[in-house]
PDB file of C-alpha atoms in Angstrom:
ATOM      1  CA  MET E   1     124.306 147.327  60.407  1.00  0.00           C
ATOM      2  CA  LYS E   2     122.486 144.293  59.028  1.00  0.00           C
ATOM      3  CA  LYS E   3     122.602 142.659  62.461  1.00  0.00           C
ATOM      4  CA  GLN E   4     121.062 145.752  64.025  1.00  0.00           C
ATOM      5  CA  ILE E   5     118.276 145.773  61.424  1.00  0.00           C
ATOM      6  CA  LEU E   6     117.608 142.067  61.973  1.00  0.00           C
ATOM      7  CA  LEU E   7     117.545 142.544  65.732  1.00  0.00           C
ATOM      8  CA  SER E   8     115.150 145.464  65.361  1.00  0.00           C
ATOM      9  CA  LEU E   9     112.879 143.418  63.105  1.00  0.00           C
ATOM     10  CA  SER E  10     112.977 140.475  65.523  1.00  0.00           C
ATOM     11  CA  LEU E  11     112.096 142.747  68.422  1.00  0.00           C
ATOM     12  CA  ALA E  12     109.266 144.342  66.477  1.00  0.00           C
ATOM     13  CA  LEU E  13     107.852 140.948  65.515  1.00  0.00           C
ATOM     14  CA  ALA E  14     108.102 139.744  69.100  1.00  0.00           C
ATOM     15  CA  LEU E  15     106.248 142.832  70.312  1.00  0.00           C
ATOM     16  CA  LEU E  16     103.559 142.386  67.662  1.00  0.00           C
ATOM     17  CA  ASN E  17     103.157 138.711  68.507  1.00  0.00           C
ATOM     18  CA  GLY E  18     102.955 139.548  72.197  1.00  0.00           C
ATOM     19  CA  ALA E  19     100.345 142.209  71.526  1.00  0.00           C
ATOM     20  CA  ALA E  20      98.353 139.769  69.421  1.00  0.00           C
ATOM     21  CA  VAL E  21      98.446 137.102  72.157  1.00  0.00           C
ATOM     22  CA  ALA E  22      97.433 139.666  74.761  1.00  0.00           C
ATOM     23  CA  ALA E  23      94.565 140.810  72.544  1.00  0.00           C
ATOM     24  CA  ASP E  24      93.432 137.211  72.043  1.00  0.00           C
ATOM     25  CA  ASP E  25      93.585 136.575  75.794  1.00  0.00           C
ATOM     26  CA  ALA E  26      91.616 139.755  76.511  1.00  0.00           C
ATOM     27  CA  ALA E  27      88.981 138.784  73.936  1.00  0.00           C
ATOM     28  CA  LEU E  28      88.640 135.250  75.346  1.00  0.00           C
ATOM     29  CA  ARG E  29      88.560 136.596  78.905  1.00  0.00           C
ATOM     30  CA  ALA E  30      85.712 138.947  78.006  1.00  0.00           C
ATOM     31  CA  LYS E  31      83.948 136.115  76.190  1.00  0.00           C
ATOM     32  CA  VAL E  32      83.925 133.647  79.085  1.00  0.00           C
ATOM     33  CA  VAL E  33      82.696 136.112  81.734  1.00  0.00           C
ATOM     34  CA  GLY E  34      79.110 135.286  82.667  1.00  0.00           C
ATOM     35  CA  THR E  35      76.743 132.880  84.404  1.00  0.00           C
ATOM     36  CA  TYR E  36      76.447 129.226  83.408  1.00  0.00           C
ATOM     37  CA  HIS E  37      74.561 126.064  84.295  1.00  0.00           C
ATOM     38  CA  LEU E  38      75.444 122.408  83.734  1.00  0.00           C
ATOM     39  CA  GLN E  39      73.681 121.140  80.627  1.00  0.00           C
ATOM     40  CA  GLY E  40      71.824 117.876  80.133  1.00  0.00           C
ATOM     41  CA  GLU E  41      72.165 116.407  83.640  1.00  0.00           C
ATOM     42  CA  ARG E  42      68.839 115.297  85.158  1.00  0.00           C
ATOM     43  CA  GLU E  43      69.903 114.320  88.677  1.00  0.00           C
ATOM     44  CA  THR E  44      72.753 116.810  89.072  1.00  0.00           C
ATOM     45  CA  GLY E  45      72.493 120.582  89.109  1.00  0.00           C
ATOM     46  CA  SER E  46      75.500 122.846  88.914  1.00  0.00           C
ATOM     47  CA  GLY E  47      75.990 126.563  88.428  1.00  0.00           C
ATOM     48  CA  LEU E  48      79.052 128.669  87.677  1.00  0.00           C
ATOM     49  CA  ARG E  49      79.584 132.426  87.639  1.00  0.00           C
ATOM     50  CA  LEU E  50      82.749 134.065  86.283  1.00  0.00           C
ATOM     51  CA  THR E  51      83.150 137.766  87.008  1.00  0.00           C
ATOM     52  CA  PRO E  52      85.367 140.302  85.183  1.00  0.00           C
ATOM     53  CA  ASP E  53      87.587 140.773  88.252  1.00  0.00           C
ATOM     54  CA  GLY E  54      88.766 137.149  88.081  1.00  0.00           C
ATOM     55  CA  ARG E  55      86.494 135.733  90.771  1.00  0.00           C
ATOM     56  CA  PHE E  56      84.176 132.723  90.477  1.00  0.00           C
ATOM     57  CA  GLU E  57      81.266 131.174  92.341  1.00  0.00           C
ATOM     58  CA  TRP E  58      80.461 127.484  91.823  1.00  0.00           C
ATOM     59  CA  SER E  59      77.816 125.163  93.218  1.00  0.00           C
ATOM     60  CA  MET E  60      76.630 121.605  92.668  1.00  0.00           C
ATOM     61  CA  SER E  61      73.678 119.631  94.028  1.00  0.00           C
ATOM     62  CA  TYR E  62      73.010 115.931  93.646  1.00  0.00           C
ATOM     63  CA  GLY E  63      70.654 113.970  95.848  1.00  0.00           C
ATOM     64  CA  ALA E  64      70.920 115.394  99.363  1.00  0.00           C
ATOM     65  CA  VAL E  65      74.463 116.696  98.795  1.00  0.00           C
ATOM     66  CA  ASP E  66      75.176 120.385  98.202  1.00  0.00           C
ATOM     67  CA  GLN E  67      78.684 121.616  97.415  1.00  0.00           C
ATOM     68  CA  TYR E  68      80.037 125.148  97.059  1.00  0.00           C
ATOM     69  CA  ALA E  69      83.254 126.910  96.102  1.00  0.00           C
ATOM     70  CA  LYS E  70      84.461 130.450  95.584  1.00  0.00           C
ATOM     71  CA  GLY E  71      87.843 131.687  94.447  1.00  0.00           C
ATOM     72  CA  ASN E  72      89.870 132.936  91.512  1.00  0.00           C
ATOM     73  CA  TRP E  73      89.777 132.049  87.831  1.00  0.00           C
ATOM     74  CA  THR E  74      92.545 132.503  85.276  1.00  0.00           C
ATOM     75  CA  LEU E  75      93.172 131.692  81.618  1.00  0.00           C
ATOM     76  CA  GLN E  76      95.824 129.290  80.372  1.00  0.00           C
ATOM     77  CA  GLY E  77      95.544 129.299  76.622  1.00  0.00           C
ATOM     78  CA  SER E  78      91.975 128.250  75.878  1.00  0.00           C
ATOM     79  CA  HIS E  79      91.484 126.748  79.325  1.00  0.00           C
ATOM     80  CA  VAL E  80      89.771 128.348  82.315  1.00  0.00           C
ATOM     81  CA  LEU E  81      91.318 127.365  85.665  1.00  0.00           C
ATOM     82  CA  LEU E  82      89.213 127.572  88.819  1.00  0.00           C
ATOM     83  CA  GLU E  83      91.123 127.669  92.112  1.00  0.00           C
ATOM     84  CA  PRO E  84      89.038 127.949  95.309  1.00  0.00           C
ATOM     85  CA  VAL E  85      89.968 130.370  98.062  1.00  0.00           C
ATOM     86  CA  MET E  86      88.283 129.864 101.429  1.00  0.00           C
ATOM     87  CA  ALA E  87      87.336 133.245 102.865  1.00  0.00           C
ATOM     88  CA  ARG E  88      86.978 133.851 106.584  1.00  0.00           C
ATOM     89  CA  PRO E  89      83.378 133.337 107.684  1.00  0.00           C
ATOM     90  CA  GLN E  90      81.357 136.336 108.804  1.00  0.00           C
ATOM     91  CA  PHE E  91      79.111 135.585 111.760  1.00  0.00           C
ATOM     92  CA  ARG E  92      75.935 137.347 112.863  1.00  0.00           C
ATOM     93  CA  LEU E  93      73.178 136.693 115.349  1.00  0.00           C
ATOM     94  CA  PHE E  94      70.150 134.772 114.179  1.00  0.00           C
ATOM     95  CA  THR E  95      67.179 137.039 113.504  1.00  0.00           C
ATOM     96  CA  GLU E  96      64.023 136.686 115.577  1.00  0.00           C
ATOM     97  CA  GLU E  97      62.390 134.772 112.724  1.00  0.00           C
ATOM     98  CA  GLU E  98      65.344 132.374 112.570  1.00  0.00           C
ATOM     99  CA  SER E  99      65.557 131.907 116.341  1.00  0.00           C
ATOM    100  CA  ARG E 100      63.168 129.293 117.659  1.00  0.00           C
ATOM    101  CA  PHE E 101      65.176 128.072 120.606  1.00  0.00           C
ATOM    102  CA  LYS E 102      63.931 127.102 124.026  1.00  0.00           C
ATOM    103  CA  PRO E 103      65.860 128.625 126.944  1.00  0.00           C
ATOM    104  CA  ALA E 104      68.843 126.581 128.066  1.00  0.00           C
ATOM    105  CA  ALA E 105      68.785 124.950 131.476  1.00  0.00           C
ATOM    106  CA  PRO E 106      70.063 127.098 134.355  1.00  0.00           C
ATOM    107  CA  GLY E 107      73.808 126.605 134.689  1.00  0.00           C
ATOM    108  CA  SER E 108      74.244 125.998 130.949  1.00  0.00           C
ATOM    109  CA  TRP E 109      74.979 128.342 128.067  1.00  0.00           C
ATOM    110  CA  VAL E 110      74.412 127.223 124.471  1.00  0.00           C
ATOM    111  CA  ALA E 111      75.662 128.687 121.191  1.00  0.00           C
ATOM    112  CA  VAL E 112      73.946 127.325 118.091  1.00  0.00           C
ATOM    113  CA  VAL E 113      75.987 127.804 114.911  1.00  0.00           C
ATOM    114  CA  GLY E 114      74.468 127.240 111.485  1.00  0.00           C
ATOM    115  CA  VAL E 115      73.325 128.431 108.093  1.00  0.00           C
ATOM    116  CA  PRO E 116      69.658 129.433 108.370  1.00  0.00           C
ATOM    117  CA  ASN E 117      67.312 127.107 106.482  1.00  0.00           C
ATOM    118  CA  VAL E 118      70.279 124.921 105.471  1.00  0.00           C
ATOM    119  CA  GLY E 119      71.810 123.223 108.496  1.00  0.00           C
ATOM    120  CA  PRO E 120      74.272 123.249 111.420  1.00  0.00           C
ATOM    121  CA  ILE E 121      77.954 124.138 111.219  1.00  0.00           C
ATOM    122  CA  PRO E 122      80.403 122.006 113.224  1.00  0.00           C
ATOM    123  CA  ASP E 123      83.950 122.878 114.278  1.00  0.00           C
ATOM    124  CA  ILE E 124      83.412 126.544 115.060  1.00  0.00           C
ATOM    125  CA  GLU E 125      85.174 127.663 118.237  1.00  0.00           C
ATOM    126  CA  VAL E 126      82.968 129.762 120.485  1.00  0.00           C
ATOM    127  CA  GLN E 127      84.466 131.777 123.313  1.00  0.00           C
ATOM    128  CA  PHE E 128      81.829 132.534 125.926  1.00  0.00           C
ATOM    129  CA  VAL E 129      82.524 135.640 128.036  1.00  0.00           C
ATOM    130  CA  SER E 130      80.507 136.678 131.083  1.00  0.00           C
ATOM    131  CA  ARG E 131      80.080 140.205 132.425  1.00  0.00           C
ATOM    132  CA  SER E 132      82.480 139.381 135.236  1.00  0.00           C
ATOM    133  CA  GLY E 133      85.136 138.340 132.714  1.00  0.00           C
ATOM    134  CA  LYS E 134      84.855 134.573 133.124  1.00  0.00           C
ATOM    135  CA  THR E 135      85.758 132.866 129.820  1.00  0.00           C
ATOM    136  CA  VAL E 136      85.096 129.350 128.495  1.00  0.00           C
ATOM    137  CA  THR E 137      85.827 128.101 124.955  1.00  0.00           C
ATOM    138  CA  LYS E 138      84.016 125.231 123.237  1.00  0.00           C
ATOM    139  CA  ALA E 139      83.794 124.060 119.605  1.00  0.00           C
ATOM    140  CA  SER E 140      80.451 123.391 117.979  1.00  0.00           C
ATOM    141  CA  LEU E 141      79.486 119.734 117.529  1.00  0.00           C
ATOM    142  CA  PRO E 142      78.060 118.152 114.342  1.00  0.00           C
ATOM    143  CA  ASN E 143      74.612 119.393 115.402  1.00  0.00           C
ATOM    144  CA  GLY E 144      75.972 122.952 115.527  1.00  0.00           C
ATOM    145  CA  ASP E 145      75.717 123.265 119.311  1.00  0.00           C
ATOM    146  CA  ALA E 146      78.468 124.416 121.639  1.00  0.00           C
ATOM    147  CA  GLU E 147      77.301 123.993 125.234  1.00  0.00           C
ATOM    148  CA  ILE E 148      79.175 124.880 128.396  1.00  0.00           C
ATOM    149  CA  ALA E 149      78.552 124.862 132.128  1.00  0.00           C
ATOM    150  CA  MET E 150      78.491 128.298 133.746  1.00  0.00           C
ATOM    151  CA  PRO E 151      77.529 129.320 137.291  1.00  0.00           C
ATOM    152  CA  LYS E 152      73.964 130.594 137.556  1.00  0.00           C
ATOM    153  CA  SER E 153      75.256 133.885 138.923  1.00  0.00           C
ATOM    154  CA  GLU E 154      77.090 134.705 135.678  1.00  0.00           C
ATOM    155  CA  ILE E 155      75.497 136.770 132.887  1.00  0.00           C
ATOM    156  CA  TRP E 156      76.469 136.189 129.244  1.00  0.00           C
ATOM    157  CA  ALA E 157      78.058 139.379 127.821  1.00  0.00           C
ATOM    158  CA  ARG E 158      79.593 138.464 124.466  1.00  0.00           C
ATOM    159  CA  ALA E 159      80.853 135.634 122.293  1.00  0.00           C
ATOM    160  CA  GLY E 160      83.876 135.273 120.043  1.00  0.00           C
ATOM    161  CA  LEU E 161      83.747 132.934 117.035  1.00  0.00           C
ATOM    162  CA  ARG E 162      86.294 131.524 114.615  1.00  0.00           C
ATOM    163  CA  ARG E 163      87.018 128.311 112.729  1.00  0.00           C
ATOM    164  CA  LYS E 164      88.438 125.532 114.908  1.00  0.00           C
ATOM    165  CA  ASP E 165      92.248 125.175 114.835  1.00  0.00           C
ATOM    166  CA  SER E 166      92.549 128.277 112.644  1.00  0.00           C
ATOM    167  CA  LYS E 167      94.604 131.431 113.088  1.00  0.00           C
ATOM    168  CA  ASP E 168      91.581 133.602 112.352  1.00  0.00           C
ATOM    169  CA  ASP E 169      90.980 136.601 114.559  1.00  0.00           C
ATOM    170  CA  TRP E 170      88.057 136.216 116.923  1.00  0.00           C
ATOM    171  CA  GLN E 171      84.878 137.865 115.686  1.00  0.00           C
ATOM    172  CA  TRP E 172      83.158 139.343 118.727  1.00  0.00           C
ATOM    173  CA  ILE E 173      79.399 139.656 119.042  1.00  0.00           C
ATOM    174  CA  ASP E 174      77.582 141.254 121.979  1.00  0.00           C
ATOM    175  CA  ILE E 175      74.780 139.158 123.448  1.00  0.00           C
ATOM    176  CA  PRO E 176      71.457 141.043 123.752  1.00  0.00           C
ATOM    177  CA  ALA E 177      69.783 140.911 127.160  1.00  0.00           C
ATOM    178  CA  PRO E 178      66.895 138.588 126.109  1.00  0.00           C
ATOM    179  CA  LEU E 179      69.351 136.022 124.745  1.00  0.00           C
ATOM    180  CA  ALA E 180      71.580 136.330 127.803  1.00  0.00           C
ATOM    181  CA  ALA E 181      68.533 135.707 130.007  1.00  0.00           C
ATOM    182  CA  ALA E 182      67.620 132.617 127.956  1.00  0.00           C
ATOM    183  CA  ARG E 183      71.265 131.432 128.054  1.00  0.00           C
ATOM    184  CA  ILE E 184      71.097 130.463 124.359  1.00  0.00           C
ATOM    185  CA  ALA E 185      72.018 132.333 121.164  1.00  0.00           C
ATOM    186  CA  GLY E 186      72.160 131.429 117.489  1.00  0.00           C
ATOM    187  CA  PHE E 187      75.078 132.502 115.308  1.00  0.00           C
ATOM    188  CA  ALA E 188      74.572 132.445 111.566  1.00  0.00           C
ATOM    189  CA  VAL E 189      76.847 132.303 108.534  1.00  0.00           C
ATOM    190  CA  ASP E 190      75.228 133.321 105.265  1.00  0.00           C
ATOM    191  CA  ASP E 191      78.069 132.263 102.942  1.00  0.00           C
ATOM    192  CA  ILE E 192      78.322 128.499 103.338  1.00  0.00           C
ATOM    193  CA  SER E 193      81.439 128.332 101.153  1.00  0.00           C
ATOM    194  CA  SER E 194      83.384 130.064 103.948  1.00  0.00           C
ATOM    195  CA  VAL E 195      82.860 127.140 106.339  1.00  0.00           C
ATOM    196  CA  ALA E 196      82.531 124.162 103.973  1.00  0.00           C
ATOM    197  CA  PRO E 197      85.822 123.018 102.362  1.00  0.00           C
ATOM    198  CA  ALA E 198      85.718 123.220  98.569  1.00  0.00           C
ATOM    199  CA  PRO E 199      85.317 119.804  96.891  1.00  0.00           C
ATOM    200  CA  PHE E 200      88.252 120.466  94.557  1.00  0.00           C
ATOM    201  CA  LYS E 201      91.596 122.286  94.528  1.00  0.00           C
ATOM    202  CA  GLN E 202      91.616 123.035  90.821  1.00  0.00           C
ATOM    203  CA  MET E 203      89.080 122.598  88.037  1.00  0.00           C
ATOM    204  CA  VAL E 204      89.928 123.010  84.350  1.00  0.00           C
ATOM    205  CA  LEU E 205      87.342 124.017  81.749  1.00  0.00           C
ATOM    206  CA  ASP E 206      87.810 124.184  77.979  1.00  0.00           C
ATOM    207  CA  ALA E 207      86.643 127.508  76.527  1.00  0.00           C
ATOM    208  CA  SER E 208      87.595 126.777  72.923  1.00  0.00           C
ATOM    209  CA  LYS E 209      84.085 125.785  71.866  1.00  0.00           C
ATOM    210  CA  ASP E 210      81.323 128.267  71.155  1.00  0.00           C
ATOM    211  CA  GLU E 211      78.559 126.411  72.990  1.00  0.00           C
ATOM    212  CA  GLY E 212      79.964 126.845  76.511  1.00  0.00           C
ATOM    213  CA  LEU E 213      82.655 125.609  78.865  1.00  0.00           C
ATOM    214  CA  ALA E 214      83.564 121.914  78.792  1.00  0.00           C
ATOM    215  CA  TRP E 215      84.547 120.355  82.120  1.00  0.00           C
ATOM    216  CA  ILE E 216      87.744 118.438  81.343  1.00  0.00           C
ATOM    217  CA  GLU E 217      89.781 118.019  84.541  1.00  0.00           C
ATOM    218  CA  VAL E 218      89.458 118.088  88.322  1.00  0.00           C
ATOM    219  CA  ASP E 219      92.544 117.955  90.564  1.00  0.00           C
ATOM    220  CA  GLY E 220      94.598 116.387  87.764  1.00  0.00           C
ATOM    221  CA  GLN E 221      91.996 113.732  86.949  1.00  0.00           C
ATOM    222  CA  HIS E 222      90.670 113.809  83.400  1.00  0.00           C
ATOM    223  CA  ILE E 223      86.879 113.759  82.979  1.00  0.00           C
ATOM    224  CA  ASP E 224      86.014 110.975  80.545  1.00  0.00           C
ATOM    225  CA  ARG E 225      82.440 112.008  79.848  1.00  0.00           C
ATOM    226  CA  THR E 226      81.365 115.291  78.283  1.00  0.00           C
ATOM    227  CA  LEU E 227      80.062 117.782  80.837  1.00  0.00           C
ATOM    228  CA  THR E 228      79.298 121.230  79.493  1.00  0.00           C
ATOM    229  CA  TYR E 229      78.352 124.475  81.175  1.00  0.00           C
ATOM    230  CA  SER E 230      75.984 126.504  78.994  1.00  0.00           C
ATOM    231  CA  ARG E 231      75.576 130.241  79.380  1.00  0.00           C
ATOM    232  CA  ASP E 232      72.327 131.349  81.026  1.00  0.00           C
TER     233      ASP E 232
END
């Protein structure tokens, strides 16, 4: 009888402790959700957004370098763990305002891949398909261009795009007649984090202090200096 009572008490205490931990985690989780910026850094700018559904967006700029990451965040005690997840890029045609291309030379077709007002995107496979069904595949170069030779008699019908050496499905885009006649088309990606590898695999932030989130570890390497994200 005594053993049963003790077991019941132990189970009750365990349940209460578990409920208390869960409540603490829920309170801390609600507390850290928000938008932050890196504090006190003159030459480096960095922003962080933690959403209630466990997603994050991170960016950093220093000099001419811009870095981006998106993914999932979780709590481990008082630490916030950021783990990037690279989403599949979504391609679209450049708008008329974004397209300032001269027609390609007869016998050549050109796909220009980039982030408007940011820069070119290399290593995107482009599958060129003519109305007759002729197909040629070429990856974009560092300048964002993928250029192929195609007989003058062929008319560009559509293009498929995906990351080079990936198992992504092709994203197919029909080529409007004016672009087919000019033999050149621009393909844009608006979310640069989907084509630029994240600069880290895991970042650890300390949420135990009231003033913000302290950056303490990146990919297992401890950060010696104090870097703090303050809430906007």
